[in-house]
Amino acid sequence: MKAAVSWWDLAESTQTIDSLRHYLREEGVQPWERVHGMRLKFWISDRETNRWGAVMLWDATADLTAPLPPNRATELIGYPPTVRMMTEVEAIVEGLHAGPSDDRGLAFGPVRNPS
């Protein structure tokens, strides 16, 4: 299994965490729902450092050269990720929880006006 991490420093972009949340809510998540071999994708942000990114978990048998949905984050932000890395996954564990979550993340929570 592999994990891919893409992380942008938004200092040089006109995009903000709020505007990128709006993008996720409106169009950003759906294209990734049917990517073969991708087990999980989640988007991350850090207001303190003004960073935005995504983490993807890939099955060991996934064809990592297969076409993916367009990288709209790069288009919107205006430049490629500040950090991009692919790593081996050493172990996975899922903690005790109540089953499927209704919590889909901040992008799908109460709407704030994009800055």
PDB file of C-alpha atoms in Angstrom:
ATOM      1  CA  MET A   1       0.000   0.000   0.000  1.00  0.00           C
ATOM      2  CA  LYS A   2       1.157   3.547  -0.762  1.00  0.00           C
ATOM      3  CA  ALA A   3       0.291   6.976   0.603  1.00  0.00           C
ATOM      4  CA  ALA A   4       0.597  10.164  -1.427  1.00  0.00           C
ATOM      5  CA  VAL A   5       0.782  13.563   0.262  1.00  0.00           C
ATOM      6  CA  SER A   6       0.408  16.917  -1.520  1.00  0.00           C
ATOM      7  CA  TRP A   7       0.824  20.079   0.565  1.00  0.00           C
ATOM      8  CA  TRP A   8       0.615  23.700  -0.620  1.00  0.00           C
ATOM      9  CA  ASP A   9       1.866  26.824   1.102  1.00  0.00           C
ATOM     10  CA  LEU A  10      -0.847  29.304   0.091  1.00  0.00           C
ATOM     11  CA  ALA A  11       1.265  32.420   0.773  1.00  0.00           C
ATOM     12  CA  GLU A  12       1.690  33.179  -2.939  1.00  0.00           C
ATOM     13  CA  SER A  13      -1.856  32.237  -3.996  1.00  0.00           C
ATOM     14  CA  THR A  14      -5.051  34.245  -4.209  1.00  0.00           C
ATOM     15  CA  GLN A  15      -6.846  31.153  -2.854  1.00  0.00           C
ATOM     16  CA  THR A  16      -7.619  30.764   0.834  1.00  0.00           C
ATOM     17  CA  ILE A  17      -8.583  27.807   2.970  1.00  0.00           C
ATOM     18  CA  ASP A  18     -12.176  29.078   2.881  1.00  0.00           C
ATOM     19  CA  SER A  19     -12.253  29.419  -0.920  1.00  0.00           C
ATOM     20  CA  LEU A  20     -10.747  25.933  -1.304  1.00  0.00           C
ATOM     21  CA  ARG A  21     -13.369  24.538   1.086  1.00  0.00           C
ATOM     22  CA  HIS A  22     -16.005  26.067  -1.167  1.00  0.00           C
ATOM     23  CA  TYR A  23     -14.389  24.339  -4.163  1.00  0.00           C
ATOM     24  CA  LEU A  24     -14.510  20.980  -2.331  1.00  0.00           C
ATOM     25  CA  ARG A  25     -18.145  21.432  -1.381  1.00  0.00           C
ATOM     26  CA  GLU A  26     -19.217  22.435  -4.895  1.00  0.00           C
ATOM     27  CA  GLU A  27     -17.117  20.240  -7.163  1.00  0.00           C
ATOM     28  CA  GLY A  28     -13.871  18.942  -5.686  1.00  0.00           C
ATOM     29  CA  VAL A  29     -14.835  15.708  -3.962  1.00  0.00           C
ATOM     30  CA  GLN A  30     -17.161  13.983  -6.430  1.00  0.00           C
ATOM     31  CA  PRO A  31     -14.612  13.325  -9.243  1.00  0.00           C
ATOM     32  CA  TRP A  32     -12.526  11.229  -6.832  1.00  0.00           C
ATOM     33  CA  GLU A  33     -15.342   8.882  -5.758  1.00  0.00           C
ATOM     34  CA  ARG A  34     -14.730   6.395  -8.577  1.00  0.00           C
ATOM     35  CA  VAL A  35     -10.932   6.318  -8.864  1.00  0.00           C
ATOM     36  CA  HIS A  36      -9.849   2.687  -9.177  1.00  0.00           C
ATOM     37  CA  GLY A  37      -7.299   1.536  -6.626  1.00  0.00           C
ATOM     38  CA  MET A  38      -7.626   4.605  -4.406  1.00  0.00           C
ATOM     39  CA  ARG A  39      -8.784   3.427  -1.012  1.00  0.00           C
ATOM     40  CA  LEU A  40      -9.173   6.858   0.608  1.00  0.00           C
ATOM     41  CA  LYS A  41      -8.550  10.534  -0.064  1.00  0.00           C
ATOM     42  CA  PHE A  42      -8.837  13.249   2.508  1.00  0.00           C
ATOM     43  CA  TRP A  43      -8.098  16.943   2.274  1.00  0.00           C
ATOM     44  CA  ILE A  44      -6.236  18.770   5.033  1.00  0.00           C
ATOM     45  CA  SER A  45      -5.630  22.375   6.071  1.00  0.00           C
ATOM     46  CA  ASP A  46      -3.702  24.342   8.670  1.00  0.00           C
ATOM     47  CA  ARG A  47      -4.811  27.935   9.229  1.00  0.00           C
ATOM     48  CA  GLU A  48      -1.778  28.739  11.412  1.00  0.00           C
ATOM     49  CA  THR A  49       0.649  28.039   8.578  1.00  0.00           C
ATOM     50  CA  ASN A  50      -1.763  28.855   5.713  1.00  0.00           C
ATOM     51  CA  ARG A  51      -1.370  25.416   4.164  1.00  0.00           C
ATOM     52  CA  TRP A  52      -3.731  23.208   2.199  1.00  0.00           C
ATOM     53  CA  GLY A  53      -3.300  19.664   0.990  1.00  0.00           C
ATOM     54  CA  ALA A  54      -4.530  16.154   0.436  1.00  0.00           C
ATOM     55  CA  VAL A  55      -3.556  12.627   1.447  1.00  0.00           C
ATOM     56  CA  MET A  56      -4.406   9.606  -0.683  1.00  0.00           C
ATOM     57  CA  LEU A  57      -4.155   5.971   0.308  1.00  0.00           C
ATOM     58  CA  TRP A  58      -3.616   3.552  -2.592  1.00  0.00           C
ATOM     59  CA  ASP A  59      -4.037  -0.214  -2.786  1.00  0.00           C
ATOM     60  CA  ALA A  60      -0.786  -2.083  -3.432  1.00  0.00           C
ATOM     61  CA  THR A  61      -2.172  -3.223  -6.802  1.00  0.00           C
ATOM     62  CA  ALA A  62      -3.299   0.261  -7.904  1.00  0.00           C
ATOM     63  CA  ASP A  63      -2.000   1.501 -11.243  1.00  0.00           C
ATOM     64  CA  LEU A  64      -0.425   4.761 -10.133  1.00  0.00           C
ATOM     65  CA  THR A  65       0.140   5.744 -13.780  1.00  0.00           C
ATOM     66  CA  ALA A  66      -3.582   5.581 -14.654  1.00  0.00           C
ATOM     67  CA  PRO A  67      -5.305   8.874 -15.485  1.00  0.00           C
ATOM     68  CA  LEU A  68      -6.760  10.779 -12.528  1.00  0.00           C
ATOM     69  CA  PRO A  69      -9.376  13.519 -12.361  1.00  0.00           C
ATOM     70  CA  PRO A  70      -8.007  16.957 -13.313  1.00  0.00           C
ATOM     71  CA  ASN A  71      -5.904  18.551 -10.586  1.00  0.00           C
ATOM     72  CA  ARG A  72      -8.164  21.540 -10.018  1.00  0.00           C
ATOM     73  CA  ALA A  73      -6.396  22.443  -6.775  1.00  0.00           C
ATOM     74  CA  THR A  74      -3.206  23.181  -8.721  1.00  0.00           C
ATOM     75  CA  GLU A  75      -5.209  25.209 -11.252  1.00  0.00           C
ATOM     76  CA  LEU A  76      -6.980  27.206  -8.544  1.00  0.00           C
ATOM     77  CA  ILE A  77      -3.927  27.723  -6.343  1.00  0.00           C
ATOM     78  CA  GLY A  78      -1.822  28.667  -9.351  1.00  0.00           C
ATOM     79  CA  TYR A  79       1.233  26.469  -8.775  1.00  0.00           C
ATOM     80  CA  PRO A  80       2.141  22.854  -7.975  1.00  0.00           C
ATOM     81  CA  PRO A  81       2.284  21.570  -4.403  1.00  0.00           C
ATOM     82  CA  THR A  82       5.083  22.913  -2.231  1.00  0.00           C
ATOM     83  CA  VAL A  83       5.633  19.335  -1.017  1.00  0.00           C
ATOM     84  CA  ARG A  84       4.619  16.190  -2.876  1.00  0.00           C
ATOM     85  CA  MET A  85       5.661  12.746  -1.724  1.00  0.00           C
ATOM     86  CA  MET A  86       4.770   9.092  -2.189  1.00  0.00           C
ATOM     87  CA  THR A  87       5.553   6.732   0.676  1.00  0.00           C
ATOM     88  CA  GLU A  88       5.096   3.105   1.647  1.00  0.00           C
ATOM     89  CA  VAL A  89       2.406   2.430   4.245  1.00  0.00           C
ATOM     90  CA  GLU A  90       3.815   0.375   7.090  1.00  0.00           C
ATOM     91  CA  ALA A  91       0.576  -0.324   8.955  1.00  0.00           C
ATOM     92  CA  ILE A  92      -3.055   0.699   9.091  1.00  0.00           C
ATOM     93  CA  VAL A  93      -5.391   0.498  12.042  1.00  0.00           C
ATOM     94  CA  GLU A  94      -8.928   1.715  12.412  1.00  0.00           C
ATOM     95  CA  GLY A  95     -10.042   2.625  15.914  1.00  0.00           C
ATOM     96  CA  LEU A  96     -13.336   1.819  17.578  1.00  0.00           C
ATOM     97  CA  HIS A  97     -16.122   3.992  16.243  1.00  0.00           C
ATOM     98  CA  ALA A  98     -19.856   4.004  15.712  1.00  0.00           C
ATOM     99  CA  GLY A  99     -19.755   3.004  12.041  1.00  0.00           C
ATOM    100  CA  PRO A 100     -19.952   5.210   8.958  1.00  0.00           C
ATOM    101  CA  SER A 101     -19.565   8.855   9.850  1.00  0.00           C
ATOM    102  CA  ASP A 102     -22.003  11.596   8.937  1.00  0.00           C
ATOM    103  CA  ASP A 103     -19.123  14.003   9.516  1.00  0.00           C
ATOM    104  CA  ARG A 104     -17.658  14.556   6.044  1.00  0.00           C
ATOM    105  CA  GLY A 105     -15.276  17.321   7.177  1.00  0.00           C
ATOM    106  CA  LEU A 106     -15.213  21.082   7.505  1.00  0.00           C
ATOM    107  CA  ALA A 107     -15.931  21.675   3.817  1.00  0.00           C
ATOM    108  CA  PHE A 108     -19.388  20.171   4.331  1.00  0.00           C
ATOM    109  CA  GLY A 109     -20.086  21.882   7.662  1.00  0.00           C
ATOM    110  CA  PRO A 110     -21.689  25.294   8.152  1.00  0.00           C
ATOM    111  CA  VAL A 111     -20.852  27.501   5.167  1.00  0.00           C
ATOM    112  CA  ARG A 112     -18.573  30.506   5.643  1.00  0.00           C
ATOM    113  CA  ASN A 113     -18.180  33.114   2.934  1.00  0.00           C
ATOM    114  CA  PRO A 114     -14.949  32.427   1.008  1.00  0.00           C
ATOM    115  CA  SER A 115     -12.336  35.088   1.761  1.00  0.00           C
TER     116      SER A 115
END
